[in-house]
Amino acid sequence: MPAPPKTSDARIVAAARGLLERNGRDGFSLNDVAAAVGVRAPSLYRRFDDRAALLEAVELSLWRDLGRSLAEAIVSHQPLETLQSQARAYRAFARAHPNGYSLMFDVQSRPTEEGVSVRTDALAPALPALTALVGPEYSLLAARVLTPFLHGFVSMEIGDAFRLGGGLDAAFEHGIATILHGLARDRRRARRSR
Amino acid sequence: MPAPPKTSDARIVAAARGLLERNGRDGFSLNDVAAAVGVRAPSLYRRFDDRAALLEAVELSLWRDLGRSLAEAIVSHQPLETLQSQARAYRAFARAHPNGYSLMFDVQSRPTEEGVSVRTDALAPALPALTALVGPEYSLLAARVLTPFLHGFVSMEIGDAFRLGGGLDAAFEHGIATILHGLARDRRRARRSR
DNA sequence: ACCTGAACACCGTTCAAGT
DNA sequence: ACCTGAACACCGTTCAAGT
């Protein structure tokens, strides 16, 4: 007999993402997700292998949105200005979705192959400006200075780990400026010594 | 009637810390902790308010150990060398206790007042060298560049987020060098413009 | 004084039964 | 074809009962 679906993968992921953001990782339950899409928990298993698989789908959706934000933050032909704008977009994304952001970097679940490619795609919009700033042979190393700073700063901010007062906006701007200028200087030094 | 305790706070915390490291955050259970110290789960509630309180005690023990590592890493009177040594100690600590480290920065649980002071104490051994490098009025800002980089780098490393190959040791050393030189340069510029 | 079994509410997950 | 109630194992947590 016919039995039309009551919901869809996309609706489930959207509901799960909203609930995760509202209730936090520890308050997230499949019962709530099922109820939010008008279904019972066992029905979710027709579409997702298990809780971890559903959370991974949420994670992928978050990475895609971050990639979109970074692409939209390309505001100039000046690599320095674009990278600053993208750094601000990155921070704004994390502050807008703190629980989602911490899921994106959750240590407990290793990224799958799809996860790896979605992450690579998400950060790709920042590569042209970074390469323009530091040169192609140096961009991977530079990314491994900039990205850790960004991730570390926003995850500490989200986790309330900055406790000694002072404006975080200014600290962030200063950190970005210090790092970007330091990276650009590294390149000049490498050139000179060649 | 007398009833001597079968265990102690310290033994419970030690067992919990070992189990957390072995089984991960999601595999951590009070039943396992109780079994490890020869007791039943309800007995743990005499000593800790709940699961969150026990995990917080584990977290505090980890922060104290990190502080000890950073203090032992003071190897020179040269601030640059000491900070590099401490950065390596920080990374080594995170790699030695990946599940513990991610608990220390877990976004889900806000730090308590005791948590705040233990964190401050843990990072204190790095302050003299940092102040010597960048000057007292600039050390907070500098800490907010260096600490995020350290935390971001090691949490990405632990979470397997560096996927494009290349040696992570070299990337870490390079990042530290770039940031420390950048911070020192900031100070010189600030001096000159005064 | 300290520990425990039993009970409760709530999980994630499976599966046979329903339509 | 899709959904569900019932069941299972496993949680964290409470508490009256044991010694």
Short mmCIF file of C-alpha atoms (C1' of nucleotides) in Angstrom, two decimals:
data_model
loop_
_atom_site.label_atom_id
_atom_site.label_comp_id
_atom_site.label_asym_id
_atom_site.label_seq_id
_atom_site.Cartn_x
_atom_site.Cartn_y
_atom_site.Cartn_z
CA MET A 1 0.00 0.00 0.00
CA PRO A 2 1.25 3.53 -0.64
CA ALA A 3 2.82 5.36 2.27
CA PRO A 4 4.08 8.83 1.37
CA PRO A 5 7.01 10.09 3.45
CA LYS A 6 6.06 12.41 6.28
CA THR A 7 9.34 14.28 6.10
CA SER A 8 12.64 14.54 4.25
CA ASP A 9 16.37 14.35 4.88
CA ALA A 10 16.70 18.10 4.52
CA ARG A 11 13.90 18.83 6.96
CA ILE A 12 15.39 16.45 9.51
CA VAL A 13 18.84 18.01 9.21
CA ALA A 14 17.40 21.51 9.53
CA ALA A 15 15.41 20.54 12.61
CA ALA A 16 18.41 18.76 14.12
CA ARG A 17 20.63 21.76 13.53
CA GLY A 18 18.15 24.09 15.17
CA LEU A 19 17.74 21.82 18.17
CA LEU A 20 21.46 21.33 18.56
CA GLU A 21 21.96 25.08 18.57
CA ARG A 22 19.16 25.65 21.04
CA ASN A 23 19.77 22.76 23.45
CA GLY A 24 23.48 22.16 23.11
CA ARG A 25 25.28 18.91 22.38
CA ASP A 26 24.28 17.33 25.67
CA GLY A 27 20.63 18.30 25.34
CA PHE A 28 20.33 17.00 21.81
CA SER A 29 18.10 13.94 21.40
CA LEU A 30 16.63 11.97 18.52
CA ASN A 31 13.25 12.07 20.20
CA ASP A 32 13.23 15.85 19.94
CA VAL A 33 14.33 15.76 16.32
CA ALA A 34 11.64 13.23 15.45
CA ALA A 35 8.97 15.24 17.23
CA ALA A 36 10.07 18.41 15.44
CA VAL A 37 9.44 16.81 12.05
CA GLY A 38 6.25 15.02 13.10
CA VAL A 39 7.55 11.50 13.28
CA ARG A 40 8.73 8.93 15.84
CA ALA A 41 12.38 8.33 16.62
CA PRO A 42 12.66 4.90 14.92
CA SER A 43 11.65 6.47 11.61
CA LEU A 44 14.85 8.49 11.56
CA TYR A 45 16.79 5.26 11.11
CA ARG A 46 15.33 4.83 7.65
CA ARG A 47 17.27 7.93 6.58
CA PHE A 48 20.32 8.05 8.86
CA ASP A 49 22.38 5.15 10.13
CA ASP A 50 22.41 6.44 13.67
CA ARG A 51 22.70 9.50 15.82
CA ALA A 52 26.31 10.05 14.79
CA ALA A 53 25.36 10.02 11.10
CA LEU A 54 22.64 12.60 11.64
CA LEU A 55 25.03 14.83 13.55
CA GLU A 56 27.53 14.47 10.76
CA ALA A 57 24.94 15.63 8.25
CA VAL A 58 24.35 18.66 10.47
CA GLU A 59 28.07 19.25 10.54
CA LEU A 60 28.32 19.15 6.75
CA SER A 61 25.49 21.65 6.44
CA LEU A 62 27.34 23.98 8.80
CA TRP A 63 30.61 23.69 6.85
CA ARG A 64 28.77 24.54 3.63
CA ASP A 65 27.29 27.64 5.22
CA LEU A 66 30.66 28.72 6.52
CA GLY A 67 32.11 28.30 3.03
CA ARG A 68 29.34 30.53 1.66
CA SER A 69 30.09 33.18 4.28
CA LEU A 70 33.77 33.18 3.43
CA ALA A 71 33.03 33.45 -0.28
CA GLU A 72 30.74 36.41 0.33
CA ALA A 73 33.46 38.09 2.38
CA ILE A 74 35.68 38.64 -0.66
CA VAL A 75 35.31 42.38 -0.71
CA SER A 76 38.41 43.71 -2.36
CA HIS A 77 41.29 42.94 -4.65
CA GLN A 78 43.64 43.75 -1.80
CA PRO A 79 44.55 40.39 -0.27
CA LEU A 80 45.07 41.93 3.16
CA GLU A 81 41.63 43.54 3.19
CA THR A 82 39.92 40.41 1.93
CA LEU A 83 41.60 38.20 4.50
CA GLN A 84 40.62 40.58 7.28
CA SER A 85 37.05 40.60 6.03
CA GLN A 86 37.03 36.80 5.86
CA ALA A 87 38.47 36.53 9.34
CA ARG A 88 35.62 38.70 10.63
CA ALA A 89 33.12 36.57 8.74
CA TYR A 90 34.62 33.45 10.28
CA ARG A 91 34.31 34.87 13.77
CA ALA A 92 30.77 36.08 13.13
CA PHE A 93 29.78 32.61 11.96
CA ALA A 94 31.12 30.98 15.12
CA ARG A 95 29.40 33.53 17.35
CA ALA A 96 26.12 33.07 15.51
CA HIS A 97 26.22 29.26 15.85
CA PRO A 98 28.32 28.45 18.92
CA ASN A 99 27.02 24.93 19.44
CA GLY A 100 27.16 24.21 15.74
CA TYR A 101 30.67 25.57 15.52
CA SER A 102 31.92 23.37 18.32
CA LEU A 103 30.34 20.37 16.61
CA MET A 104 32.32 21.23 13.46
CA PHE A 105 35.56 20.76 15.37
CA ASP A 106 34.44 18.09 17.80
CA VAL A 107 37.40 15.89 18.62
CA GLN A 108 35.30 12.83 19.37
CA SER A 109 34.24 12.15 15.77
CA ARG A 110 36.94 11.88 13.12
CA PRO A 111 36.00 13.51 9.80
CA THR A 112 34.85 11.16 7.02
CA GLU A 113 36.09 11.50 3.45
CA GLU A 114 33.05 13.61 2.59
CA GLY A 115 33.77 15.65 5.68
CA VAL A 116 37.31 16.28 4.51
CA SER A 117 36.25 17.50 1.08
CA VAL A 118 33.50 19.72 2.49
CA ARG A 119 36.03 21.30 4.84
CA THR A 120 38.50 21.84 2.03
CA ASP A 121 35.79 23.45 -0.08
CA ALA A 122 34.68 25.65 2.79
CA LEU A 123 38.12 27.13 3.29
CA ALA A 124 38.90 27.37 -0.44
CA PRO A 125 37.45 30.90 -0.80
CA ALA A 126 40.25 32.20 1.41
CA LEU A 127 43.07 30.60 -0.54
CA PRO A 128 43.41 33.09 -3.41
CA ALA A 129 43.92 36.04 -1.10
CA LEU A 130 46.28 34.06 1.11
CA THR A 131 48.30 32.93 -1.89
CA ALA A 132 48.41 36.49 -3.19
CA LEU A 133 49.70 37.65 0.16
CA VAL A 134 52.38 35.05 0.84
CA GLY A 135 53.07 33.32 -2.46
CA PRO A 136 52.06 29.86 -3.67
CA GLU A 137 54.87 27.78 -2.21
CA TYR A 138 54.24 29.23 1.23
CA SER A 139 50.44 29.25 1.39
CA LEU A 140 50.00 25.89 3.15
CA LEU A 141 52.34 26.91 5.94
CA ALA A 142 50.63 30.28 6.19
CA ALA A 143 47.20 28.63 6.35
CA ARG A 144 48.51 26.61 9.28
CA VAL A 145 49.23 29.78 11.18
CA LEU A 146 46.10 31.70 10.29
CA THR A 147 43.53 28.92 10.63
CA PRO A 148 44.67 27.77 14.07
CA PHE A 149 44.59 31.34 15.33
CA LEU A 150 41.07 31.84 13.98
CA HIS A 151 39.81 28.54 15.34
CA GLY A 152 41.54 28.99 18.66
CA PHE A 153 40.30 32.53 19.15
CA VAL A 154 36.66 31.89 18.32
CA SER A 155 36.46 28.62 20.21
CA MET A 156 37.96 30.28 23.28
CA GLU A 157 35.57 33.18 22.89
CA ILE A 158 32.60 30.85 22.55
CA GLY A 159 33.76 28.82 25.53
CA ASP A 160 34.13 31.94 27.66
CA ALA A 161 37.84 31.29 28.09
CA PHE A 162 38.90 34.96 27.89
CA ARG A 163 38.47 36.02 31.47
CA LEU A 164 40.82 38.94 31.99
CA GLY A 165 38.61 41.67 30.60
CA GLY A 166 39.42 43.98 27.73
CA GLY A 167 37.67 44.19 24.40
CA LEU A 168 37.69 41.02 22.38
CA ASP A 169 36.98 42.86 19.14
CA ALA A 170 40.20 44.80 19.47
CA ALA A 171 42.14 41.69 20.51
CA PHE A 172 40.86 39.85 17.46
CA GLU A 173 41.70 42.66 15.07
CA HIS A 174 45.13 42.96 16.59
CA GLY A 175 45.78 39.23 16.33
CA ILE A 176 44.76 39.11 12.70
CA ALA A 177 46.91 42.13 11.86
CA THR A 178 49.93 40.72 13.68
CA ILE A 179 49.64 37.37 11.96
CA LEU A 180 48.96 38.65 8.47
CA HIS A 181 51.82 41.13 8.64
CA GLY A 182 54.08 38.45 10.07
CA LEU A 183 53.21 36.07 7.25
CA ALA A 184 53.78 38.72 4.60
CA ARG A 185 57.15 39.54 6.17
CA ASP A 186 58.13 35.85 6.13
CA ARG A 187 57.63 35.89 2.39
CA ARG A 188 59.76 38.94 1.86
CA ARG A 189 62.51 37.38 3.92
CA ALA A 190 62.31 34.11 1.95
CA ARG A 191 62.59 36.08 -1.32
CA ARG A 192 65.55 38.07 -0.17
CA SER A 193 67.50 34.99 0.89
CA ARG A 194 66.97 33.29 -2.47
CA MET B 1 28.31 1.30 63.19
CA PRO B 2 31.64 2.21 61.67
CA ALA B 3 31.90 2.12 57.93
CA PRO B 4 35.32 3.11 56.62
CA PRO B 5 35.37 4.68 53.14
CA LYS B 6 36.24 2.27 50.34
CA THR B 7 37.83 4.99 48.23
CA SER B 8 38.71 8.67 48.13
CA ASP B 9 38.07 11.77 46.06
CA ALA B 10 41.57 11.62 44.64
CA ARG B 11 41.29 7.98 43.64
CA ILE B 12 37.96 8.62 41.94
CA VAL B 13 39.30 11.58 40.01
CA ALA B 14 42.37 9.61 38.93
CA ALA B 15 40.23 6.70 37.75
CA ALA B 16 37.82 9.02 35.97
CA ARG B 17 40.66 10.79 34.22
CA GLY B 18 42.14 7.51 33.02
CA LEU B 19 38.79 6.24 31.80
CA LEU B 20 37.99 9.50 30.04
CA GLU B 21 41.31 9.35 28.24
CA ARG B 22 40.87 5.71 27.29
CA ASN B 23 37.19 5.70 26.32
CA GLY B 24 36.60 9.27 25.17
CA ARG B 25 33.95 11.69 26.32
CA ASP B 26 31.09 9.67 24.82
CA GLY B 27 32.30 6.39 26.30
CA PHE B 28 32.73 7.80 29.78
CA SER B 29 30.28 6.46 32.37
CA LEU B 30 29.87 6.66 36.13
CA ASN B 31 29.39 2.92 36.26
CA ASP B 32 32.88 2.41 34.90
CA VAL B 33 34.36 4.92 37.30
CA ALA B 34 32.63 3.28 40.25
CA ALA B 35 33.77 -0.18 39.17
CA ALA B 36 37.34 1.07 38.79
CA VAL B 37 37.45 2.18 42.42
CA GLY B 38 35.54 -0.84 43.76
CA VAL B 39 32.25 0.81 44.51
CA ARG B 40 28.74 1.18 43.02
CA ALA B 41 27.69 4.22 41.05
CA PRO B 42 25.36 5.71 43.70
CA SER B 43 28.29 5.96 46.11
CA LEU B 44 29.95 8.51 43.89
CA TYR B 45 27.16 10.94 44.73
CA ARG B 46 28.38 11.16 48.31
CA ARG B 47 31.51 12.86 47.00
CA PHE B 48 30.47 14.61 43.79
CA ASP B 49 27.20 16.36 43.08
CA ASP B 50 26.78 14.72 39.73
CA ARG B 51 28.56 13.59 36.61
CA ALA B 52 29.33 17.17 35.60
CA ALA B 53 30.97 17.87 38.95
CA LEU B 54 33.19 14.81 38.64
CA LEU B 55 34.21 15.80 35.14
CA GLU B 56 35.00 19.26 36.39
CA ALA B 57 37.30 17.80 39.05
CA VAL B 58 39.04 15.87 36.28
CA GLU B 59 39.35 19.10 34.32
CA LEU B 60 40.94 20.91 37.27
CA SER B 61 43.46 18.11 37.72
CA LEU B 62 44.39 18.42 34.05
CA TRP B 63 44.84 22.19 34.27
CA ARG B 64 47.12 21.77 37.28
CA ASP B 65 49.26 19.29 35.38
CA LEU B 66 49.47 21.59 32.39
CA GLY B 67 50.59 24.40 34.68
CA ARG B 68 53.31 22.16 36.07
CA SER B 69 54.49 21.31 32.55
CA LEU B 70 54.67 24.96 31.59
CA ALA B 71 56.60 25.81 34.73
CA GLU B 72 59.11 23.03 34.04
CA ALA B 73 59.55 24.35 30.50
CA ILE B 74 61.28 27.52 31.69
CA VAL B 75 64.68 26.60 30.34
CA SER B 76 66.43 29.88 29.68
CA HIS B 77 66.64 33.53 30.53
CA GLN B 78 65.96 34.32 26.91
CA PRO B 79 62.22 35.01 26.71
CA LEU B 80 62.05 33.81 23.11
CA GLU B 81 63.64 30.47 23.94
CA THR B 82 61.50 29.95 27.01
CA LEU B 83 58.30 30.73 25.16
CA GLN B 84 59.24 28.32 22.40
CA SER B 85 59.99 25.64 24.96
CA GLN B 86 56.67 26.28 26.70
CA ALA B 87 54.81 26.18 23.42
CA ARG B 88 56.31 22.74 22.75
CA ALA B 89 55.37 21.62 26.26
CA TYR B 90 51.82 22.82 25.68
CA ARG B 91 51.55 20.87 22.46
CA ALA B 92 53.12 17.77 24.03
CA PHE B 93 50.58 17.91 26.85
CA ALA B 94 47.66 18.06 24.43
CA ARG B 95 49.01 15.18 22.37
CA ALA B 96 49.59 13.09 25.48
CA HIS B 97 46.04 13.63 26.75
CA PRO B 98 43.85 14.36 23.73
CA ASN B 99 40.53 13.53 25.37
CA GLY B 100 41.52 15.32 28.53
CA TYR B 101 42.66 18.34 26.57
CA SER B 102 39.38 18.63 24.71
CA LEU B 103 37.54 18.40 28.04
CA MET B 104 39.60 21.35 29.30
CA PHE B 105 38.17 23.52 26.54
CA ASP B 106 34.76 21.93 26.23
CA VAL B 107 32.28 24.57 25.18
CA GLN B 108 29.31 22.86 26.80
CA SER B 109 30.35 23.54 30.40
CA ARG B 110 31.17 27.11 31.43
CA PRO B 111 34.14 27.41 33.78
CA THR B 112 33.33 27.91 37.48
CA GLU B 113 35.16 30.45 39.62
CA GLU B 114 37.58 27.76 40.78
CA GLY B 115 38.01 26.78 37.14
CA VAL B 116 38.91 30.34 36.24
CA SER B 117 41.57 30.63 38.91
CA VAL B 118 43.08 27.25 38.10
CA ARG B 119 43.33 28.27 34.45
CA THR B 120 44.92 31.56 35.36
CA ASP B 121 47.45 29.76 37.56
CA ALA B 122 48.20 27.22 34.85
CA LEU B 123 49.12 29.87 32.31
CA ALA B 124 50.94 32.08 34.80
CA PRO B 125 54.35 30.38 34.25
CA ALA B 126 54.36 31.76 30.72
CA LEU B 127 53.66 35.35 31.68
CA PRO B 128 57.16 36.45 32.76
CA ALA B 129 58.73 35.48 29.45
CA LEU B 130 55.87 36.98 27.49
CA THR B 131 56.09 40.22 29.44
CA ALA B 132 59.84 40.29 28.94
CA LEU B 133 59.32 39.87 25.22
CA VAL B 134 56.57 42.39 24.58
CA GLY B 135 56.44 44.68 27.59
CA PRO B 136 53.94 44.81 30.46
CA GLU B 137 51.30 47.04 28.91
CA TYR B 138 51.10 44.82 25.88
CA SER B 139 51.23 41.35 27.42
CA LEU B 140 47.47 40.76 27.63
CA LEU B 141 47.02 41.52 23.95
CA ALA B 142 50.02 39.35 23.11
CA ALA B 143 48.63 36.47 25.20
CA ARG B 144 45.48 36.74 23.14
CA VAL B 145 47.41 36.08 19.99
CA LEU B 146 49.70 33.36 21.29
CA THR B 147 47.17 31.36 23.33
CA PRO B 148 44.57 31.12 20.58
CA PHE B 149 47.21 29.96 18.13
CA LEU B 150 48.42 27.29 20.54
CA HIS B 151 44.94 26.11 21.42
CA GLY B 152 43.77 26.20 17.82
CA PHE B 153 46.78 24.34 16.51
CA VAL B 154 46.76 21.53 19.04
CA SER B 155 43.00 21.08 19.00
CA MET B 156 43.05 20.87 15.22
CA GLU B 157 45.94 18.43 15.37
CA ILE B 158 44.15 16.29 17.95
CA GLY B 159 40.97 16.41 15.90
CA ASP B 160 42.79 15.34 12.76
CA ALA B 161 41.84 18.58 11.04
CA PHE B 162 45.14 19.05 9.18
CA ARG B 163 44.53 16.99 6.10
CA LEU B 164 46.78 18.42 3.42
CA GLY B 165 49.96 16.59 4.36
CA GLY B 166 53.26 18.17 5.29
CA GLY B 167 55.00 17.94 8.60
CA LEU B 168 53.07 19.30 11.55
CA ASP B 169 56.20 19.74 13.65
CA ALA B 170 57.62 22.18 11.14
CA ALA B 171 54.28 23.96 10.78
CA PHE B 172 54.04 24.40 14.54
CA GLU B 173 57.58 25.70 14.88
CA HIS B 174 57.00 28.08 12.04
CA GLY B 175 53.75 29.34 13.50
CA ILE B 176 55.31 29.97 16.89
CA ALA B 177 58.26 31.77 15.32
CA THR B 178 56.04 33.93 13.13
CA ILE B 179 53.83 34.93 16.01
CA LEU B 180 56.57 35.58 18.54
CA HIS B 181 58.55 37.67 16.09
CA GLY B 182 55.41 39.51 15.07
CA LEU B 183 54.58 40.28 18.70
CA ALA B 184 58.11 41.49 19.41
CA ARG B 185 57.97 43.71 16.34
CA ASP B 186 54.64 45.18 17.49
CA ARG B 187 56.36 46.29 20.65
CA ARG B 188 59.23 47.93 18.83
CA ARG B 189 56.76 49.80 16.63
CA ALA B 190 54.75 50.94 19.64
CA ARG B 191 57.94 52.24 21.27
CA ARG B 192 59.05 54.09 18.21
CA SER B 193 55.73 55.90 17.81
CA ARG B 194 55.73 57.06 21.43
"C1'" DA C 1 29.07 6.76 58.48
"C1'" DC C 2 29.07 4.78 54.32
"C1'" DC C 3 27.34 1.70 50.81
"C1'" DT C 4 23.85 -0.57 47.99
"C1'" DG C 5 19.73 -2.61 45.44
"C1'" DA C 6 15.82 -1.12 43.52
"C1'" DA C 7 13.42 2.12 41.07
"C1'" DC C 8 12.69 6.08 37.81
"C1'" DA C 9 13.10 8.78 33.75
"C1'" DC C 10 15.39 9.10 29.70
"C1'" DC C 11 18.49 7.65 26.23
"C1'" DG C 12 19.78 5.15 21.37
"C1'" DT C 13 18.61 1.30 18.74
"C1'" DT C 14 16.21 -2.88 16.76
"C1'" DC C 15 12.41 -5.19 14.84
"C1'" DA C 16 8.13 -7.34 14.16
"C1'" DA C 17 3.67 -5.70 13.19
"C1'" DG C 18 0.68 -2.47 11.14
"C1'" DT C 19 -1.29 0.32 7.01
"C1'" DA D 1 6.86 1.86 1.12
"C1'" DC D 2 6.90 3.94 5.24
"C1'" DC D 3 5.82 4.34 10.09
"C1'" DT D 4 5.23 2.74 14.83
"C1'" DG D 5 4.75 0.42 19.53
"C1'" DA D 6 7.12 -2.49 22.17
"C1'" DA D 7 11.25 -4.13 23.80
"C1'" DC D 8 16.27 -4.05 25.07
"C1'" DA D 9 20.46 -2.39 26.98
"C1'" DC D 10 22.44 1.32 29.04
"C1'" DC D 11 22.52 5.78 31.01
"C1'" DG D 12 22.36 9.35 35.32
"C1'" DT D 13 20.13 10.00 39.52
"C1'" DT D 14 17.39 9.34 43.92
"C1'" DC D 15 16.38 7.09 48.09
"C1'" DA D 16 14.99 3.87 51.43
"C1'" DA D 17 17.11 0.02 53.50
"C1'" DG D 18 21.08 -2.30 55.10
"C1'" DT D 19 25.49 -2.78 58.11
#
